[in-house]
PDB file of C-alpha atoms in Angstrom:
ATOM      1  CA  UNK A   1     116.828 103.737 146.096  1.00 40.00           C
ATOM      2  CA  UNK A   2     116.690 101.481 142.855  1.00 67.00           C
ATOM      3  CA  UNK A   3     116.637 103.860 139.665  1.00 84.00           C
ATOM      4  CA  UNK A   4     113.509 103.623 137.543  1.00 91.00           C
ATOM      5  CA  UNK A   5     113.991 101.590 134.294  1.00 96.00           C
ATOM      6  CA  UNK A   6     114.171 103.432 131.090  1.00 97.00           C
ATOM      7  CA  UNK A   7     110.521 103.389 129.073  1.00 97.00           C
ATOM      8  CA  UNK A   8     110.918 102.460 125.316  1.00 97.00           C
ATOM      9  CA  UNK A   9     108.788 103.874 122.220  1.00 97.00           C
ATOM     10  CA  UNK A  10     108.723 102.618 119.012  1.00 96.00           C
ATOM     11  CA  UNK A  11     107.683 105.739 116.498  1.00 94.00           C
ATOM     12  CA  UNK A  12     107.101 104.809 112.449  1.00 92.00           C
ATOM     13  CA  UNK A  13     107.302 107.532 110.177  1.00 89.00           C
ATOM     14  CA  UNK A  14     105.512 107.013 107.262  1.00 84.00           C
ATOM     15  CA  UNK A  15     105.462 110.120 105.005  1.00 81.00           C
ATOM     16  CA  UNK A  16     103.953 110.941 101.821  1.00 79.00           C
ATOM     17  CA  UNK A  17     105.840 109.284  99.105  1.00 73.00           C
ATOM     18  CA  UNK A  18     108.824 111.001  97.390  1.00 71.00           C
ATOM     19  CA  UNK A  19     108.560 113.364 100.866  1.00 73.00           C
ATOM     20  CA  UNK A  20     111.247 111.259 103.049  1.00 74.00           C
ATOM     21  CA  UNK A  21     111.992 108.014 104.342  1.00 79.00           C
ATOM     22  CA  UNK A  22     110.010 105.733 106.032  1.00 85.00           C
ATOM     23  CA  UNK A  23     111.740 104.786 109.691  1.00 91.00           C
ATOM     24  CA  UNK A  24     111.334 103.658 113.081  1.00 94.00           C
ATOM     25  CA  UNK A  25     112.654 106.335 115.573  1.00 94.00           C
ATOM     26  CA  UNK A  26     113.441 105.062 118.966  1.00 96.00           C
ATOM     27  CA  UNK A  27     111.982 106.744 121.669  1.00 96.00           C
ATOM     28  CA  UNK A  28     113.440 106.805 125.406  1.00 97.00           C
ATOM     29  CA  UNK A  29     111.604 108.063 128.147  1.00 96.00           C
ATOM     30  CA  UNK A  30     110.293 110.624 125.837  1.00 95.00           C
ATOM     31  CA  UNK A  31     113.650 111.660 124.218  1.00 94.00           C
ATOM     32  CA  UNK A  32     113.692 111.407 120.315  1.00 94.00           C
ATOM     33  CA  UNK A  33     117.300 109.849 119.937  1.00 92.00           C
ATOM     34  CA  UNK A  34     117.694 110.386 116.583  1.00 91.00           C
ATOM     35  CA  UNK A  35     116.263 113.913 117.137  1.00 89.00           C
ATOM     36  CA  UNK A  36     119.270 114.615 119.575  1.00 85.00           C
ATOM     37  CA  UNK A  37     121.736 113.377 117.293  1.00 85.00           C
ATOM     38  CA  UNK A  38     120.566 115.204 114.334  1.00 78.00           C
ATOM     39  CA  UNK A  39     121.094 118.466 116.509  1.00 67.00           C
ATOM     40  CA  UNK A  40     124.680 117.310 117.378  1.00 63.00           C
ATOM     41  CA  UNK A  41     125.352 116.289 113.615  1.00 58.00           C
ATOM     42  CA  UNK A  42     124.248 119.326 112.330  1.00 54.00           C
ATOM     43  CA  UNK A  43     126.127 121.676 114.962  1.00 49.00           C
ATOM     44  CA  UNK A  44     129.336 119.781 113.409  1.00 54.00           C
ATOM     45  CA  UNK A  45     127.874 120.228 110.049  1.00 54.00           C
ATOM     46  CA  UNK A  46     127.637 116.176 109.663  1.00 58.00           C
ATOM     47  CA  UNK A  47     124.938 114.662 108.055  1.00 66.00           C
ATOM     48  CA  UNK A  48     121.552 113.219 109.340  1.00 77.00           C
ATOM     49  CA  UNK A  49     120.822 110.112 110.312  1.00 83.00           C
ATOM     50  CA  UNK A  50     117.430 108.494 109.101  1.00 88.00           C
ATOM     51  CA  UNK A  51     115.795 105.675 111.405  1.00 90.00           C
ATOM     52  CA  UNK A  52     116.266 101.768 109.828  1.00 90.00           C
ATOM     53  CA  UNK A  53     113.035 100.608 107.968  1.00 85.00           C
ATOM     54  CA  UNK A  54     110.484  98.784 109.399  1.00 86.00           C
ATOM     55  CA  UNK A  55     111.150  95.690 107.414  1.00 80.00           C
ATOM     56  CA  UNK A  56     114.837  95.973 108.656  1.00 83.00           C
ATOM     57  CA  UNK A  57     113.727  96.321 112.651  1.00 90.00           C
ATOM     58  CA  UNK A  58     110.193  95.352 113.220  1.00 87.00           C
ATOM     59  CA  UNK A  59     110.065  92.006 112.209  1.00 74.00           C
ATOM     60  CA  UNK A  60     107.051  88.796 112.441  1.00 70.00           C
ATOM     61  CA  UNK A  61     107.547  87.792 115.907  1.00 65.00           C
ATOM     62  CA  UNK A  62     111.432  88.015 115.893  1.00 73.00           C
ATOM     63  CA  UNK A  63     112.834  91.081 114.540  1.00 87.00           C
ATOM     64  CA  UNK A  64     116.759  91.910 115.694  1.00 93.00           C
ATOM     65  CA  UNK A  65     115.336  94.546 118.614  1.00 95.00           C
ATOM     66  CA  UNK A  66     114.549  91.427 120.865  1.00 95.00           C
ATOM     67  CA  UNK A  67     117.105  90.547 123.293  1.00 93.00           C
ATOM     68  CA  UNK A  68     118.386  86.742 122.900  1.00 86.00           C
ATOM     69  CA  UNK A  69     120.680  84.456 124.918  1.00 80.00           C
ATOM     70  CA  UNK A  70     123.688  86.224 123.152  1.00 93.00           C
ATOM     71  CA  UNK A  71     124.146  89.916 122.726  1.00 96.00           C
ATOM     72  CA  UNK A  72     123.765  90.983 119.669  1.00 96.00           C
ATOM     73  CA  UNK A  73     124.644  94.390 117.203  1.00 96.00           C
ATOM     74  CA  UNK A  74     121.243  96.254 115.891  1.00 95.00           C
ATOM     75  CA  UNK A  75     121.688  99.444 113.521  1.00 94.00           C
ATOM     76  CA  UNK A  76     118.965 101.960 114.486  1.00 95.00           C
ATOM     77  CA  UNK A  77     119.721 104.539 111.674  1.00 91.00           C
ATOM     78  CA  UNK A  78     122.289 105.079 109.184  1.00 86.00           C
ATOM     79  CA  UNK A  79     122.559 107.520 106.456  1.00 81.00           C
ATOM     80  CA  UNK A  80     122.394 108.133 102.932  1.00 70.00           C
ATOM     81  CA  UNK A  81     125.721 107.624 101.950  1.00 71.00           C
ATOM     82  CA  UNK A  82     128.575 104.536 102.857  1.00 69.00           C
ATOM     83  CA  UNK A  83     128.163 104.552 106.605  1.00 75.00           C
ATOM     84  CA  UNK A  84     132.115 104.298 107.039  1.00 69.00           C
ATOM     85  CA  UNK A  85     132.787 108.233 105.929  1.00 72.00           C
ATOM     86  CA  UNK A  86     128.855 109.098 106.830  1.00 79.00           C
ATOM     87  CA  UNK A  87     128.214 107.149 109.347  1.00 81.00           C
ATOM     88  CA  UNK A  88     125.442 104.935 111.093  1.00 87.00           C
ATOM     89  CA  UNK A  89     123.988 104.126 114.880  1.00 92.00           C
ATOM     90  CA  UNK A  90     124.807 100.614 116.038  1.00 94.00           C
ATOM     91  CA  UNK A  91     123.680  99.546 119.720  1.00 96.00           C
ATOM     92  CA  UNK A  92     124.487  95.924 121.357  1.00 97.00           C
ATOM     93  CA  UNK A  93     120.950  94.686 122.604  1.00 97.00           C
ATOM     94  CA  UNK A  94     121.441  92.297 125.523  1.00 96.00           C
ATOM     95  CA  UNK A  95     118.555  90.734 128.160  1.00 95.00           C
ATOM     96  CA  UNK A  96     119.927  91.088 132.338  1.00 94.00           C
ATOM     97  CA  UNK A  97     117.885  89.324 134.195  1.00 93.00           C
ATOM     98  CA  UNK A  98     114.314  91.320 134.129  1.00 94.00           C
ATOM     99  CA  UNK A  99     115.981  93.932 132.003  1.00 96.00           C
ATOM    100  CA  UNK A 100     116.311  94.445 128.412  1.00 97.00           C
ATOM    101  CA  UNK A 101     120.323  96.273 127.572  1.00 97.00           C
ATOM    102  CA  UNK A 102     121.029  98.810 125.136  1.00 97.00           C
ATOM    103  CA  UNK A 103     124.763  99.745 125.194  1.00 96.00           C
ATOM    104  CA  UNK A 104     128.276  99.556 123.579  1.00 95.00           C
ATOM    105  CA  UNK A 105     127.084 102.242 121.073  1.00 95.00           C
ATOM    106  CA  UNK A 106     129.073 102.456 118.105  1.00 92.00           C
ATOM    107  CA  UNK A 107     129.152 105.055 114.711  1.00 89.00           C
ATOM    108  CA  UNK A 108     131.364 103.444 112.226  1.00 87.00           C
ATOM    109  CA  UNK A 109     132.604 107.172 110.896  1.00 83.00           C
ATOM    110  CA  UNK A 110     133.422 108.349 114.798  1.00 83.00           C
ATOM    111  CA  UNK A 111     135.710 106.554 116.481  1.00 85.00           C
ATOM    112  CA  UNK A 112     134.739 106.999 120.455  1.00 86.00           C
ATOM    113  CA  UNK A 113     131.298 107.767 119.861  1.00 87.00           C
ATOM    114  CA  UNK A 114     129.460 106.687 122.963  1.00 85.00           C
ATOM    115  CA  UNK A 115     125.856 107.181 124.422  1.00 90.00           C
ATOM    116  CA  UNK A 116     124.474 106.101 127.406  1.00 92.00           C
ATOM    117  CA  UNK A 117     123.510 103.035 128.799  1.00 96.00           C
ATOM    118  CA  UNK A 118     119.460 102.446 128.807  1.00 97.00           C
ATOM    119  CA  UNK A 119     117.864  99.756 130.624  1.00 97.00           C
ATOM    120  CA  UNK A 120     114.556  98.618 129.761  1.00 98.00           C
ATOM    121  CA  UNK A 121     112.039  96.452 132.242  1.00 97.00           C
ATOM    122  CA  UNK A 122     111.430  93.327 130.079  1.00 97.00           C
ATOM    123  CA  UNK A 123     107.739  93.293 129.904  1.00 97.00           C
ATOM    124  CA  UNK A 124     107.421  96.923 128.728  1.00 97.00           C
ATOM    125  CA  UNK A 125     110.080  96.729 126.323  1.00 97.00           C
ATOM    126  CA  UNK A 126     108.694  93.515 124.881  1.00 95.00           C
ATOM    127  CA  UNK A 127     105.351  94.332 124.685  1.00 96.00           C
ATOM    128  CA  UNK A 128     106.131  97.866 122.574  1.00 97.00           C
ATOM    129  CA  UNK A 129     108.210  95.708 119.859  1.00 96.00           C
ATOM    130  CA  UNK A 130     104.974  93.367 119.760  1.00 94.00           C
ATOM    131  CA  UNK A 131     102.840  96.409 119.196  1.00 94.00           C
ATOM    132  CA  UNK A 132     105.156  97.757 116.513  1.00 93.00           C
ATOM    133  CA  UNK A 133     105.361  94.841 114.651  1.00 91.00           C
ATOM    134  CA  UNK A 134     101.381  94.569 114.613  1.00 89.00           C
ATOM    135  CA  UNK A 135     101.538  98.110 113.445  1.00 88.00           C
ATOM    136  CA  UNK A 136     101.727  97.039 109.478  1.00 84.00           C
ATOM    137  CA  UNK A 137      99.939 100.548 107.903  1.00 83.00           C
ATOM    138  CA  UNK A 138     103.332 101.187 106.524  1.00 83.00           C
ATOM    139  CA  UNK A 139     103.115  98.033 104.190  1.00 83.00           C
ATOM    140  CA  UNK A 140     102.096  98.085 100.168  1.00 87.00           C
ATOM    141  CA  UNK A 141     102.756  95.104  98.364  1.00 90.00           C
ATOM    142  CA  UNK A 142     105.948  95.804  96.794  1.00 92.00           C
ATOM    143  CA  UNK A 143     107.603  95.797 100.103  1.00 89.00           C
ATOM    144  CA  UNK A 144     105.686  92.813 101.387  1.00 90.00           C
ATOM    145  CA  UNK A 145     107.511  90.766  97.938  1.00 94.00           C
ATOM    146  CA  UNK A 146     110.812  92.561  99.290  1.00 93.00           C
ATOM    147  CA  UNK A 147     109.994  90.977 102.572  1.00 88.00           C
ATOM    148  CA  UNK A 148     109.479  87.273 101.222  1.00 91.00           C
ATOM    149  CA  UNK A 149     112.096  87.819  98.773  1.00 94.00           C
ATOM    150  CA  UNK A 150     115.005  88.707 101.070  1.00 91.00           C
ATOM    151  CA  UNK A 151     113.787  85.656 103.628  1.00 88.00           C
ATOM    152  CA  UNK A 152     114.061  83.321 100.702  1.00 90.00           C
ATOM    153  CA  UNK A 153     117.611  84.339  99.676  1.00 91.00           C
ATOM    154  CA  UNK A 154     118.886  84.058 103.049  1.00 88.00           C
ATOM    155  CA  UNK A 155     117.704  80.730 103.037  1.00 85.00           C
ATOM    156  CA  UNK A 156     119.563  79.488  99.408  1.00 82.00           C
ATOM    157  CA  UNK A 157     123.141  81.875 100.048  1.00 76.00           C
ATOM    158  CA  UNK A 158     124.879  79.063  99.100  1.00 85.00           C
ATOM    159  CA  UNK A 159     124.054  80.263  95.574  1.00 86.00           C
ATOM    160  CA  UNK A 160     126.081  83.499  96.296  1.00 86.00           C
ATOM    161  CA  UNK A 161     128.843  81.635  97.973  1.00 86.00           C
ATOM    162  CA  UNK A 162     129.764  79.988  94.363  1.00 88.00           C
ATOM    163  CA  UNK A 163     129.524  83.765  93.006  1.00 91.00           C
ATOM    164  CA  UNK A 164     131.894  85.285  96.091  1.00 92.00           C
ATOM    165  CA  UNK A 165     129.024  87.474  96.908  1.00 91.00           C
ATOM    166  CA  UNK A 166     126.862  88.166 100.406  1.00 92.00           C
ATOM    167  CA  UNK A 167     123.585  89.449 100.363  1.00 93.00           C
ATOM    168  CA  UNK A 168     122.967  93.291 101.526  1.00 91.00           C
ATOM    169  CA  UNK A 169     119.296  93.715 101.361  1.00 89.00           C
ATOM    170  CA  UNK A 170     116.518  93.652  99.105  1.00 93.00           C
ATOM    171  CA  UNK A 171     114.826  97.386  99.289  1.00 89.00           C
ATOM    172  CA  UNK A 172     111.292  98.328  98.568  1.00 89.00           C
ATOM    173  CA  UNK A 173     110.646 101.956  97.869  1.00 86.00           C
ATOM    174  CA  UNK A 174     106.988 103.577  98.313  1.00 84.00           C
ATOM    175  CA  UNK A 175     107.596 106.188  95.549  1.00 85.00           C
ATOM    176  CA  UNK A 176     108.673 103.230  93.349  1.00 88.00           C
ATOM    177  CA  UNK A 177     105.609 100.918  93.752  1.00 89.00           C
ATOM    178  CA  UNK A 178     106.213  98.640  91.032  1.00 92.00           C
ATOM    179  CA  UNK A 179     109.933  97.696  91.602  1.00 95.00           C
ATOM    180  CA  UNK A 180     112.353  96.120  94.344  1.00 95.00           C
ATOM    181  CA  UNK A 181     115.964  96.387  94.223  1.00 95.00           C
ATOM    182  CA  UNK A 182     118.391  93.721  95.321  1.00 96.00           C
ATOM    183  CA  UNK A 183     122.140  94.311  96.966  1.00 95.00           C
ATOM    184  CA  UNK A 184     124.610  92.412  96.763  1.00 94.00           C
ATOM    185  CA  UNK A 185     128.321  93.136  97.677  1.00 93.00           C
ATOM    186  CA  UNK A 186     131.753  91.264  96.760  1.00 94.00           C
ATOM    187  CA  UNK A 187     133.751  89.677  97.830  1.00 93.00           C
ATOM    188  CA  UNK A 188     131.804  88.513 101.236  1.00 90.00           C
ATOM    189  CA  UNK A 189     132.857  90.096 104.531  1.00 87.00           C
ATOM    190  CA  UNK A 190     134.371  93.256 103.785  1.00 86.00           C
ATOM    191  CA  UNK A 191     131.488  95.925 104.343  1.00 78.00           C
ATOM    192  CA  UNK A 192     133.521  97.751 106.796  1.00 76.00           C
ATOM    193  CA  UNK A 193     136.965  97.173 106.188  1.00 84.00           C
ATOM    194  CA  UNK A 194     139.223  99.432 103.382  1.00 86.00           C
ATOM    195  CA  UNK A 195     139.834  95.899 100.875  1.00 91.00           C
ATOM    196  CA  UNK A 196     138.634  96.422  97.798  1.00 93.00           C
ATOM    197  CA  UNK A 197     134.771  95.702  97.735  1.00 93.00           C
ATOM    198  CA  UNK A 198     132.017  96.017  95.034  1.00 94.00           C
ATOM    199  CA  UNK A 199     128.030  97.070  95.646  1.00 94.00           C
ATOM    200  CA  UNK A 200     125.969  95.546  92.956  1.00 95.00           C
ATOM    201  CA  UNK A 201     122.317  96.654  92.283  1.00 95.00           C
ATOM    202  CA  UNK A 202     119.541  94.401  90.613  1.00 96.00           C
ATOM    203  CA  UNK A 203     116.468  95.911  90.068  1.00 96.00           C
ATOM    204  CA  UNK A 204     113.100  93.623  89.637  1.00 95.00           C
ATOM    205  CA  UNK A 205     109.619  94.570  88.628  1.00 95.00           C
ATOM    206  CA  UNK A 206     106.721  93.928  90.540  1.00 94.00           C
ATOM    207  CA  UNK A 207     103.639  92.251  89.608  1.00 93.00           C
ATOM    208  CA  UNK A 208      99.971  92.117  90.480  1.00 90.00           C
ATOM    209  CA  UNK A 209     100.748  88.426  91.644  1.00 93.00           C
ATOM    210  CA  UNK A 210     100.184  87.295  95.120  1.00 93.00           C
ATOM    211  CA  UNK A 211     103.357  88.300  96.664  1.00 92.00           C
ATOM    212  CA  UNK A 212     104.258  84.817  97.905  1.00 93.00           C
ATOM    213  CA  UNK A 213     104.009  83.770  94.074  1.00 95.00           C
ATOM    214  CA  UNK A 214     106.646  86.795  93.140  1.00 95.00           C
ATOM    215  CA  UNK A 215     109.126  85.921  95.962  1.00 95.00           C
ATOM    216  CA  UNK A 216     109.301  82.288  94.728  1.00 94.00           C
ATOM    217  CA  UNK A 217     109.573  83.286  91.450  1.00 94.00           C
ATOM    218  CA  UNK A 218     112.162  85.981  91.611  1.00 94.00           C
ATOM    219  CA  UNK A 219     114.426  83.588  93.999  1.00 93.00           C
ATOM    220  CA  UNK A 220     113.877  81.085  91.894  1.00 91.00           C
ATOM    221  CA  UNK A 221     115.249  83.666  88.505  1.00 90.00           C
ATOM    222  CA  UNK A 222     118.145  84.644  90.684  1.00 89.00           C
ATOM    223  CA  UNK A 223     119.594  82.049  91.614  1.00 89.00           C
ATOM    224  CA  UNK A 224     119.631  80.411  88.220  1.00 90.00           C
ATOM    225  CA  UNK A 225     123.383  81.896  87.797  1.00 90.00           C
ATOM    226  CA  UNK A 226     125.710  84.653  88.590  1.00 92.00           C
ATOM    227  CA  UNK A 227     123.880  87.710  89.691  1.00 91.00           C
ATOM    228  CA  UNK A 228     126.805  90.191  88.649  1.00 91.00           C
ATOM    229  CA  UNK A 229     126.717  89.478  84.789  1.00 90.00           C
ATOM    230  CA  UNK A 230     122.890  91.479  84.948  1.00 91.00           C
ATOM    231  CA  UNK A 231     123.694  93.678  87.698  1.00 94.00           C
ATOM    232  CA  UNK A 232     124.524  97.193  88.179  1.00 95.00           C
ATOM    233  CA  UNK A 233     127.455  98.519  89.719  1.00 95.00           C
ATOM    234  CA  UNK A 234     126.305 100.831  92.530  1.00 93.00           C
ATOM    235  CA  UNK A 235     128.916 101.093  95.172  1.00 89.00           C
ATOM    236  CA  UNK A 236     131.985  99.926  96.885  1.00 90.00           C
ATOM    237  CA  UNK A 237     135.341 100.696  97.646  1.00 89.00           C
ATOM    238  CA  UNK A 238     138.378 100.612  94.862  1.00 92.00           C
ATOM    239  CA  UNK A 239     136.006  98.285  92.602  1.00 93.00           C
ATOM    240  CA  UNK A 240     138.065  98.487  89.497  1.00 95.00           C
ATOM    241  CA  UNK A 241     140.880  97.008  91.370  1.00 94.00           C
ATOM    242  CA  UNK A 242     138.468  93.901  91.345  1.00 94.00           C
ATOM    243  CA  UNK A 243     137.879  94.295  87.501  1.00 93.00           C
ATOM    244  CA  UNK A 244     134.567  96.313  87.842  1.00 92.00           C
ATOM    245  CA  UNK A 245     135.443  99.909  86.879  1.00 92.00           C
ATOM    246  CA  UNK A 246     132.847 102.733  87.484  1.00 87.00           C
ATOM    247  CA  UNK A 247     130.718 103.053  83.816  1.00 78.00           C
TER     248      UNK A 247
END
């Protein structure tokens, strides 16, 4: 007898500002994967994994949870620290006929980390991803600006190449509704290596203007010159070897 497919449910946790992180929790056949891992981590004294945010996982019709012709890796959760030392949860999403498969689990801080493979019926899986995408109750104006700005910047990555930087993310935090943060890494391609690297953050103010207008204006402002000139060093690995000593 064939095994029944797993069932996917995506729960969006949206605590009051300052009381926790906005996160997407993957529930597989009634099992909260991150809660199970939290118990495992607590027993070993490790940090708790926090589900990736809605904007990262739930786009508008083209988010990373959809399976494409080519298998791809998705980060489902991370800690509030560098993932090489504190961990993150990655899974490879692939289509296999009428099924969507989650496999090849990875945690950069735990060599040999593994979870079981999950196999979902494609129609149930995709319907649940679409349902979660349509739930925008978690959004606030700064989050919309951040989403639009990140899309603008990823369409202009040539401006970063000339400064030897790559865009990591554009983040908005619900307890800081009047700002967004842009994170860059220099040089590119070193996030999971032991090579010297510097992470920069630029904090940008949010106004009452239309989100699309703000995103366009901020993109033009950021791409006008070297972003490192006004950015703050906020992370990295041995950045002083690149000429960026810690303050």
